[in-house]
PDB file of C-alpha atoms in Angstrom:
ATOM      1  CA  TYR Y   1     -33.391  17.129  16.654  1.00  0.00           C
ATOM      2  CA  CYS Y   2     -31.303  17.554  13.451  1.00  0.00           C
ATOM      3  CA  GLY Y   3     -33.120  14.657  11.799  1.00  0.00           C
ATOM      4  CA  ARG Y   4     -32.814  12.306  14.757  1.00  0.00           C
ATOM      5  CA  GLU Y   5     -35.304  11.116  17.379  1.00  0.00           C
ATOM      6  CA  TYR Y   6     -34.186  11.074  21.016  1.00  0.00           C
ATOM      7  CA  GLU Y   7     -36.007   9.141  23.714  1.00  0.00           C
ATOM      8  CA  GLN Y   8     -35.204   8.667  27.388  1.00  0.00           C
ATOM      9  CA  ASP Y   9     -37.050   5.971  29.334  1.00  0.00           C
ATOM     10  CA  GLY Y  10     -37.911   5.756  33.004  1.00  0.00           C
ATOM     11  CA  ASP Y  11     -34.549   4.203  33.816  1.00  0.00           C
ATOM     12  CA  PHE Y  12     -32.764   7.144  32.127  1.00  0.00           C
ATOM     13  CA  ASN Y  13     -31.518   5.035  29.208  1.00  0.00           C
ATOM     14  CA  ILE Y  14     -31.238   7.102  26.012  1.00  0.00           C
ATOM     15  CA  ARG Y  15     -32.138   5.818  22.558  1.00  0.00           C
ATOM     16  CA  ILE Y  16     -31.413   7.636  19.288  1.00  0.00           C
ATOM     17  CA  THR Y  17     -32.987   6.727  15.941  1.00  0.00           C
ATOM     18  CA  CYS Y  18     -33.571   8.179  12.448  1.00  0.00           C
ATOM     19  CA  VAL Y  19     -36.907   6.552  11.661  1.00  0.00           C
ATOM     20  CA  ASP Y  20     -38.542   9.502   9.896  1.00  0.00           C
ATOM     21  CA  ASN Y  21     -35.566  10.390   7.690  1.00  0.00           C
ATOM     22  CA  THR Y  22     -34.995   6.755   6.735  1.00  0.00           C
ATOM     23  CA  GLU Y  23     -38.563   6.100   5.680  1.00  0.00           C
ATOM     24  CA  LYS Y  24     -38.666   9.257   3.526  1.00  0.00           C
ATOM     25  CA  ILE Y  25     -35.930   8.015   1.147  1.00  0.00           C
ATOM     26  CA  LEU Y  26     -37.307   7.065  -2.267  1.00  0.00           C
ATOM     27  CA  PRO Y  27     -35.810   4.103  -4.181  1.00  0.00           C
ATOM     28  CA  ILE Y  28     -34.051   4.358  -7.550  1.00  0.00           C
ATOM     29  CA  SER Y  29     -36.557   4.240 -10.386  1.00  0.00           C
ATOM     30  CA  PHE Y  30     -35.265   2.031 -13.191  1.00  0.00           C
ATOM     31  CA  THR Y  31     -36.444  -0.783 -15.419  1.00  0.00           C
ATOM     32  CA  LYS Y  32     -34.511  -3.931 -16.141  1.00  0.00           C
ATOM     33  CA  GLY Y  33     -36.358  -4.818 -19.337  1.00  0.00           C
ATOM     34  CA  GLY Y  34     -33.920  -6.631 -21.595  1.00  0.00           C
ATOM     35  CA  ARG Y  35     -30.896  -5.105 -19.867  1.00  0.00           C
ATOM     36  CA  LYS Y  36     -28.138  -7.244 -18.431  1.00  0.00           C
ATOM     37  CA  LEU Y  37     -26.878  -6.834 -14.886  1.00  0.00           C
ATOM     38  CA  GLU Y  38     -23.523  -5.650 -16.266  1.00  0.00           C
ATOM     39  CA  ASP Y  39     -25.066  -2.934 -18.463  1.00  0.00           C
ATOM     40  CA  LYS Y  40     -24.016   0.567 -17.463  1.00  0.00           C
ATOM     41  CA  ALA Y  41     -26.577   2.712 -15.675  1.00  0.00           C
ATOM     42  CA  THR Y  42     -27.823   5.894 -17.325  1.00  0.00           C
ATOM     43  CA  GLU Y  43     -26.815   9.345 -16.090  1.00  0.00           C
ATOM     44  CA  GLY Y  44     -30.266   9.813 -14.602  1.00  0.00           C
ATOM     45  CA  GLU Y  45     -30.063   6.506 -12.741  1.00  0.00           C
ATOM     46  CA  ILE Y  46     -26.593   7.335 -11.448  1.00  0.00           C
ATOM     47  CA  SER Y  47     -27.887  10.684 -10.201  1.00  0.00           C
ATOM     48  CA  GLN Y  48     -30.677   8.900  -8.331  1.00  0.00           C
ATOM     49  CA  MET Y  49     -28.195   6.442  -6.880  1.00  0.00           C
ATOM     50  CA  ARG Y  50     -25.987   9.272  -5.608  1.00  0.00           C
ATOM     51  CA  SER Y  51     -29.000  10.759  -3.836  1.00  0.00           C
ATOM     52  CA  VAL Y  52     -30.038   7.462  -2.232  1.00  0.00           C
ATOM     53  CA  VAL Y  53     -26.507   6.553  -1.164  1.00  0.00           C
ATOM     54  CA  GLY Y  54     -25.902  10.052   0.190  1.00  0.00           C
ATOM     55  CA  SER Y  55     -29.068   9.901   2.291  1.00  0.00           C
ATOM     56  CA  LEU Y  56     -28.233   6.423   3.593  1.00  0.00           C
ATOM     57  CA  ALA Y  57     -24.656   7.469   4.349  1.00  0.00           C
ATOM     58  CA  TRP Y  58     -25.925  10.342   6.504  1.00  0.00           C
ATOM     59  CA  ILE Y  59     -28.143   7.955   8.472  1.00  0.00           C
ATOM     60  CA  ALA Y  60     -25.277   5.489   8.823  1.00  0.00           C
ATOM     61  CA  ARG Y  61     -23.058   8.241  10.249  1.00  0.00           C
ATOM     62  CA  GLN Y  62     -25.741   9.294  12.726  1.00  0.00           C
ATOM     63  CA  VAL Y  63     -27.160   6.115  14.249  1.00  0.00           C
ATOM     64  CA  ARG Y  64     -26.638   3.054  12.022  1.00  0.00           C
ATOM     65  CA  PRO Y  65     -23.028   1.794  12.143  1.00  0.00           C
ATOM     66  CA  GLU Y  66     -24.018  -1.503  10.505  1.00  0.00           C
ATOM     67  CA  LEU Y  67     -24.893   0.365   7.294  1.00  0.00           C
ATOM     68  CA  SER Y  68     -21.460   1.996   7.044  1.00  0.00           C
ATOM     69  CA  TYR Y  69     -19.766  -0.665   4.924  1.00  0.00           C
ATOM     70  CA  LEU Y  70     -22.720  -1.016   2.552  1.00  0.00           C
ATOM     71  CA  CYS Y  71     -22.806   2.745   1.985  1.00  0.00           C
ATOM     72  CA  SER Y  72     -19.043   2.884   1.475  1.00  0.00           C
ATOM     73  CA  LYS Y  73     -19.300   0.045  -1.041  1.00  0.00           C
ATOM     74  CA  MET Y  74     -21.999   1.830  -3.019  1.00  0.00           C
ATOM     75  CA  GLN Y  75     -20.123   5.153  -2.899  1.00  0.00           C
ATOM     76  CA  SER Y  76     -17.006   3.516  -4.326  1.00  0.00           C
ATOM     77  CA  CYS Y  77     -18.796   2.264  -7.447  1.00  0.00           C
ATOM     78  CA  VAL Y  78     -21.503   4.875  -8.068  1.00  0.00           C
ATOM     79  CA  GLY Y  79     -19.443   6.609 -10.758  1.00  0.00           C
ATOM     80  CA  VAL Y  80     -19.331   3.431 -12.862  1.00  0.00           C
ATOM     81  CA  ALA Y  81     -22.628   1.984 -11.662  1.00  0.00           C
ATOM     82  CA  GLN Y  82     -24.211  -0.895 -13.522  1.00  0.00           C
ATOM     83  CA  VAL Y  83     -27.743  -2.258 -13.367  1.00  0.00           C
ATOM     84  CA  LYS Y  84     -26.676  -4.715 -10.657  1.00  0.00           C
ATOM     85  CA  HIS Y  85     -25.505  -1.823  -8.474  1.00  0.00           C
ATOM     86  CA  LEU Y  86     -28.861  -0.069  -8.851  1.00  0.00           C
ATOM     87  CA  ALA Y  87     -30.639  -3.221  -7.730  1.00  0.00           C
ATOM     88  CA  ALA Y  88     -28.215  -3.693  -4.816  1.00  0.00           C
ATOM     89  CA  CYS Y  89     -28.705  -0.096  -3.710  1.00  0.00           C
ATOM     90  CA  ASN Y  90     -32.475  -0.520  -3.657  1.00  0.00           C
ATOM     91  CA  LYS Y  91     -32.127  -3.706  -1.608  1.00  0.00           C
ATOM     92  CA  ILE Y  92     -29.970  -1.872   0.934  1.00  0.00           C
ATOM     93  CA  LEU Y  93     -32.614   0.860   1.115  1.00  0.00           C
ATOM     94  CA  GLN Y  94     -35.358  -1.719   1.611  1.00  0.00           C
ATOM     95  CA  TYR Y  95     -33.386  -3.239   4.487  1.00  0.00           C
ATOM     96  CA  ALA Y  96     -32.776   0.190   6.050  1.00  0.00           C
ATOM     97  CA  ILE Y  97     -36.492   1.062   5.894  1.00  0.00           C
ATOM     98  CA  ARG Y  98     -37.543  -2.360   7.189  1.00  0.00           C
ATOM     99  CA  THR Y  99     -35.243  -1.894  10.196  1.00  0.00           C
ATOM    100  CA  SER Y 100     -35.693   1.878  10.556  1.00  0.00           C
ATOM    101  CA  HIS Y 101     -36.411   1.466  14.279  1.00  0.00           C
ATOM    102  CA  ARG Y 102     -32.803   0.435  14.874  1.00  0.00           C
ATOM    103  CA  GLY Y 103     -30.417   2.944  16.360  1.00  0.00           C
ATOM    104  CA  LEU Y 104     -28.079   3.554  19.271  1.00  0.00           C
ATOM    105  CA  THR Y 105     -28.881   2.900  22.933  1.00  0.00           C
ATOM    106  CA  TYR Y 106     -26.913   4.407  25.802  1.00  0.00           C
ATOM    107  CA  LYS Y 107     -27.669   2.627  29.063  1.00  0.00           C
ATOM    108  CA  ALA Y 108     -27.603   4.728  32.202  1.00  0.00           C
ATOM    109  CA  GLY Y 109     -25.174   3.835  34.981  1.00  0.00           C
ATOM    110  CA  MET Y 110     -23.048   1.562  32.821  1.00  0.00           C
ATOM    111  CA  PHE Y 111     -19.887   3.215  34.166  1.00  0.00           C
ATOM    112  CA  GLU Y 112     -18.727   6.433  35.788  1.00  0.00           C
ATOM    113  CA  PHE Y 113     -17.761   9.084  33.231  1.00  0.00           C
ATOM    114  CA  ASP Y 114     -14.649  10.124  35.174  1.00  0.00           C
ATOM    115  CA  GLU Y 115     -13.453   6.499  35.243  1.00  0.00           C
ATOM    116  CA  ALA Y 116     -14.192   5.677  31.590  1.00  0.00           C
ATOM    117  CA  ILE Y 117     -11.471   4.625  29.185  1.00  0.00           C
ATOM    118  CA  MET Y 118     -11.235   5.190  25.434  1.00  0.00           C
ATOM    119  CA  VAL Y 119     -11.948   2.034  23.433  1.00  0.00           C
ATOM    120  CA  THR Y 120     -10.951   1.476  19.800  1.00  0.00           C
ATOM    121  CA  VAL Y 121     -12.046  -1.569  17.794  1.00  0.00           C
ATOM    122  CA  THR Y 122     -10.704  -2.062  14.254  1.00  0.00           C
ATOM    123  CA  ASP Y 123     -10.962  -4.634  11.493  1.00  0.00           C
ATOM    124  CA  ALA Y 124      -9.973  -4.842   7.833  1.00  0.00           C
ATOM    125  CA  SER Y 125     -10.629  -6.924   4.744  1.00  0.00           C
ATOM    126  CA  TRP Y 126      -7.946  -7.615   2.188  1.00  0.00           C
ATOM    127  CA  ALA Y 127      -8.068  -6.952  -1.566  1.00  0.00           C
ATOM    128  CA  ASN Y 128     -11.781  -7.624  -2.025  1.00  0.00           C
ATOM    129  CA  ASP Y 129     -12.962  -4.137  -3.011  1.00  0.00           C
ATOM    130  CA  ILE Y 130     -12.430  -1.620  -5.807  1.00  0.00           C
ATOM    131  CA  LYS Y 131     -11.474   2.031  -6.035  1.00  0.00           C
ATOM    132  CA  VAL Y 132     -12.827   4.243  -8.817  1.00  0.00           C
ATOM    133  CA  VAL Y 133     -10.920   7.354  -9.931  1.00  0.00           C
ATOM    134  CA  ASP Y 134     -12.119   9.291 -12.999  1.00  0.00           C
ATOM    135  CA  ASP Y 135     -14.208   6.290 -14.108  1.00  0.00           C
ATOM    136  CA  LYS Y 136     -11.147   4.026 -13.927  1.00  0.00           C
ATOM    137  CA  VAL Y 137     -11.528   0.930 -11.764  1.00  0.00           C
ATOM    138  CA  PHE Y 138      -8.629  -0.128  -9.545  1.00  0.00           C
ATOM    139  CA  PRO Y 139      -9.189  -3.623  -8.129  1.00  0.00           C
ATOM    140  CA  ARG Y 140      -7.763  -5.435  -5.073  1.00  0.00           C
ATOM    141  CA  ARG Y 141      -8.373  -2.589  -2.645  1.00  0.00           C
ATOM    142  CA  SER Y 142      -8.783  -3.212   1.065  1.00  0.00           C
ATOM    143  CA  GLN Y 143     -11.485  -1.901   3.387  1.00  0.00           C
ATOM    144  CA  TYR Y 144     -11.205  -1.017   7.051  1.00  0.00           C
ATOM    145  CA  GLY Y 145     -13.704  -0.328   9.795  1.00  0.00           C
ATOM    146  CA  ARG Y 146     -13.346   1.310  13.186  1.00  0.00           C
ATOM    147  CA  ILE Y 147     -15.496   1.876  16.249  1.00  0.00           C
ATOM    148  CA  ASN Y 148     -14.480   4.290  18.985  1.00  0.00           C
ATOM    149  CA  GLY Y 149     -16.234   4.794  22.264  1.00  0.00           C
ATOM    150  CA  LEU Y 150     -16.165   5.119  26.019  1.00  0.00           C
ATOM    151  CA  GLY Y 151     -15.934   1.942  28.046  1.00  0.00           C
ATOM    152  CA  HIS Y 152     -15.921   0.577  31.565  1.00  0.00           C
ATOM    153  CA  PRO Y 153     -12.389   0.446  33.054  1.00  0.00           C
ATOM    154  CA  ASP Y 154     -12.715  -3.362  33.322  1.00  0.00           C
ATOM    155  CA  LEU Y 155     -12.216  -3.545  29.555  1.00  0.00           C
ATOM    156  CA  TRP Y 156      -8.557  -2.675  30.119  1.00  0.00           C
ATOM    157  CA  ASP Y 157      -7.654  -6.138  31.391  1.00  0.00           C
ATOM    158  CA  LYS Y 158     -10.881  -8.176  31.392  1.00  0.00           C
ATOM    159  CA  GLU Y 159     -13.189  -9.578  28.727  1.00  0.00           C
ATOM    160  CA  ASP Y 160     -16.424  -7.979  29.943  1.00  0.00           C
ATOM    161  CA  GLY Y 161     -17.424  -4.370  30.449  1.00  0.00           C
ATOM    162  CA  GLY Y 162     -19.932  -1.763  29.327  1.00  0.00           C
ATOM    163  CA  PHE Y 163     -19.254   0.253  26.189  1.00  0.00           C
ATOM    164  CA  HIS Y 164     -20.866   3.357  24.642  1.00  0.00           C
ATOM    165  CA  VAL Y 165     -20.273   3.827  20.905  1.00  0.00           C
ATOM    166  CA  ILE Y 166     -19.521   7.459  20.028  1.00  0.00           C
ATOM    167  CA  ALA Y 167     -17.792   7.263  16.607  1.00  0.00           C
ATOM    168  CA  TRP Y 168     -17.394   4.814  13.730  1.00  0.00           C
ATOM    169  CA  LYS Y 169     -16.361   4.616  10.098  1.00  0.00           C
ATOM    170  CA  SER Y 170     -15.924   2.185   7.209  1.00  0.00           C
ATOM    171  CA  ALA Y 171     -13.801   3.222   4.226  1.00  0.00           C
ATOM    172  CA  LEU Y 172     -11.240   2.118   1.680  1.00  0.00           C
ATOM    173  CA  ILE Y 173      -7.623   2.078   2.820  1.00  0.00           C
ATOM    174  CA  LYS Y 174      -5.799   4.727   0.804  1.00  0.00           C
ATOM    175  CA  LYS Y 175      -2.746   2.609   0.003  1.00  0.00           C
ATOM    176  CA  GLN Y 176      -2.937  -0.726  -1.782  1.00  0.00           C
ATOM    177  CA  CYS Y 177      -2.065  -3.468   0.696  1.00  0.00           C
ATOM    178  CA  SER Y 178      -0.038  -6.427  -0.506  1.00  0.00           C
ATOM    179  CA  PHE Y 179      -1.079  -8.722   2.350  1.00  0.00           C
ATOM    180  CA  THR Y 180      -3.588  -9.012   5.213  1.00  0.00           C
ATOM    181  CA  PHE Y 181      -1.243  -7.926   7.994  1.00  0.00           C
ATOM    182  CA  ARG Y 182      -0.635  -4.590   6.267  1.00  0.00           C
ATOM    183  CA  ALA Y 183      -4.368  -3.976   5.820  1.00  0.00           C
ATOM    184  CA  GLU Y 184      -5.043  -4.764   9.483  1.00  0.00           C
ATOM    185  CA  THR Y 185      -2.170  -2.498  10.537  1.00  0.00           C
ATOM    186  CA  GLN Y 186      -3.407   0.384   8.375  1.00  0.00           C
ATOM    187  CA  GLY Y 187      -6.909  -0.041   9.806  1.00  0.00           C
ATOM    188  CA  MET Y 188      -5.562  -0.045  13.347  1.00  0.00           C
ATOM    189  CA  GLY Y 189      -3.596   3.122  12.567  1.00  0.00           C
ATOM    190  CA  TYR Y 190      -6.719   4.938  11.349  1.00  0.00           C
ATOM    191  CA  GLY Y 191      -8.761   3.747  14.316  1.00  0.00           C
ATOM    192  CA  THR Y 192      -6.259   4.596  17.037  1.00  0.00           C
ATOM    193  CA  GLU Y 193      -5.596   8.026  15.522  1.00  0.00           C
ATOM    194  CA  ALA Y 194      -9.319   8.795  15.746  1.00  0.00           C
ATOM    195  CA  GLY Y 195      -9.365   7.449  19.303  1.00  0.00           C
ATOM    196  CA  ILE Y 196      -6.443   9.662  20.330  1.00  0.00           C
ATOM    197  CA  GLN Y 197      -8.216  12.734  18.944  1.00  0.00           C
ATOM    198  CA  LEU Y 198     -11.492  11.851  20.694  1.00  0.00           C
ATOM    199  CA  ARG Y 199      -9.659  11.229  23.964  1.00  0.00           C
ATOM    200  CA  ALA Y 200      -8.005  14.657  23.702  1.00  0.00           C
ATOM    201  CA  ILE Y 201     -11.445  16.273  23.266  1.00  0.00           C
ATOM    202  CA  LEU Y 202     -12.862  14.436  26.284  1.00  0.00           C
ATOM    203  CA  VAL Y 203      -9.865  15.264  28.467  1.00  0.00           C
ATOM    204  CA  TRP Y 204     -10.209  18.896  27.385  1.00  0.00           C
ATOM    205  CA  THR Y 205     -13.869  18.929  28.488  1.00  0.00           C
ATOM    206  CA  LYS Y 206     -12.669  17.876  31.945  1.00  0.00           C
ATOM    207  CA  GLY Y 207     -10.268  20.804  32.074  1.00  0.00           C
ATOM    208  CA  GLN Y 208      -7.234  18.502  32.134  1.00  0.00           C
ATOM    209  CA  PHE Y 209      -5.888  19.242  28.657  1.00  0.00           C
ATOM    210  CA  THR Y 210      -2.565  21.055  28.207  1.00  0.00           C
ATOM    211  CA  GLN Y 211      -1.023  22.208  24.941  1.00  0.00           C
ATOM    212  CA  LYS Y 212       2.450  21.041  25.957  1.00  0.00           C
ATOM    213  CA  ASN Y 213       3.012  17.302  25.445  1.00  0.00           C
ATOM    214  CA  TRP Y 214      -0.741  16.930  25.065  1.00  0.00           C
ATOM    215  CA  GLU Y 215      -0.657  13.268  24.000  1.00  0.00           C
ATOM    216  CA  ASP Y 216       1.294  12.221  27.098  1.00  0.00           C
ATOM    217  CA  GLU Y 217      -0.899  14.355  29.328  1.00  0.00           C
ATOM    218  CA  CYS Y 218      -4.100  12.891  27.855  1.00  0.00           C
ATOM    219  CA  ALA Y 219      -2.746   9.370  28.333  1.00  0.00           C
ATOM    220  CA  LYS Y 220      -2.230  10.101  32.037  1.00  0.00           C
ATOM    221  CA  HIS Y 221      -5.864  11.113  32.494  1.00  0.00           C
ATOM    222  CA  MET Y 222      -7.550   8.503  30.269  1.00  0.00           C
ATOM    223  CA  ARG Y 223      -6.334   5.090  29.196  1.00  0.00           C
ATOM    224  CA  HIS Y 224      -6.852   3.895  25.613  1.00  0.00           C
ATOM    225  CA  VAL Y 225      -7.360   0.192  24.883  1.00  0.00           C
ATOM    226  CA  TRP Y 226      -7.208  -1.257  21.351  1.00  0.00           C
ATOM    227  CA  PHE Y 227      -9.068  -4.336  20.069  1.00  0.00           C
ATOM    228  CA  THR Y 228      -8.299  -6.315  16.910  1.00  0.00           C
ATOM    229  CA  ASP Y 229      -9.215  -9.784  15.646  1.00  0.00           C
ATOM    230  CA  CYS Y 230      -5.850 -10.065  13.850  1.00  0.00           C
ATOM    231  CA  GLN Y 231      -3.756 -12.326  16.092  1.00  0.00           C
ATOM    232  CA  SER Y 232      -0.491 -11.582  14.269  1.00  0.00           C
ATOM    233  CA  LEU Y 233      -0.972  -7.824  14.746  1.00  0.00           C
ATOM    234  CA  SER Y 234      -1.874  -8.290  18.406  1.00  0.00           C
ATOM    235  CA  ASP Y 235       1.188 -10.475  18.991  1.00  0.00           C
ATOM    236  CA  TYR Y 236       3.446  -7.943  17.271  1.00  0.00           C
ATOM    237  CA  LEU Y 237       2.137  -5.010  19.304  1.00  0.00           C
ATOM    238  CA  LYS Y 238       2.587  -6.930  22.569  1.00  0.00           C
ATOM    239  CA  ASN Y 239       6.046  -8.265  21.652  1.00  0.00           C
ATOM    240  CA  PRO Y 240       8.635  -6.567  23.921  1.00  0.00           C
ATOM    241  CA  VAL Y 241      11.294  -6.499  21.158  1.00  0.00           C
ATOM    242  CA  PRO Y 242       9.479  -4.174  18.696  1.00  0.00           C
ATOM    243  CA  ALA Y 243       8.042  -2.272  21.665  1.00  0.00           C
ATOM    244  CA  ALA Y 244      11.582  -1.482  22.823  1.00  0.00           C
ATOM    245  CA  TRP Y 245      12.571  -0.560  19.273  1.00  0.00           C
ATOM    246  CA  ARG Y 246       9.628   1.856  19.008  1.00  0.00           C
ATOM    247  CA  GLY Y 247      10.788   3.485  22.262  1.00  0.00           C
TER     248      GLY Y 247
END
């Protein structure tokens, strides 16, 4: 269905993959010859790279969250691609094809839908990527990643609980971040905003959505828990002083 394979087993667990579409992607055809890794790719090679990265990015968005960063990395440099990027892109494709059976699994009975809470997990790197605009390279850019999904209510105040992934993304942070805390905060902002929008959609499907004060109303019907590995950001968000200041 729409380029994806759906399978439901005897226990009603659902698995989604993109085996066929993944294995149809052809690698970039190029020769190294006497070229150096830093030599610029030809227009034809760049065109091939755009096609491969675009196909992989679609698969990553559908069922392969672990490919999201790699695709984002390749997309950020395709305009100024060098021979080393062509080789890296082909290696990513080889990995994707070798593991084409991977996908998403939704286990039946993990939690009750009406009791589920929205879960947002975010992370960010700091100043280890590049941004390309009109063939100009801007270094020291930060990358963020987010995962949003539905989880067991135990995740609100316990360490264990079931979790169904329903959305994810990896991308460059638009603003240049001068330190790690800012990158982590920006990433958390992107992730929680997506979570709030998804929660509103789910509350609407239950017939509990109202146009007036919709964010407050959605919060009453579904809790939203945030996860980060940045201790300083976690401590700040849980500190009662800034919480009171934020109102």
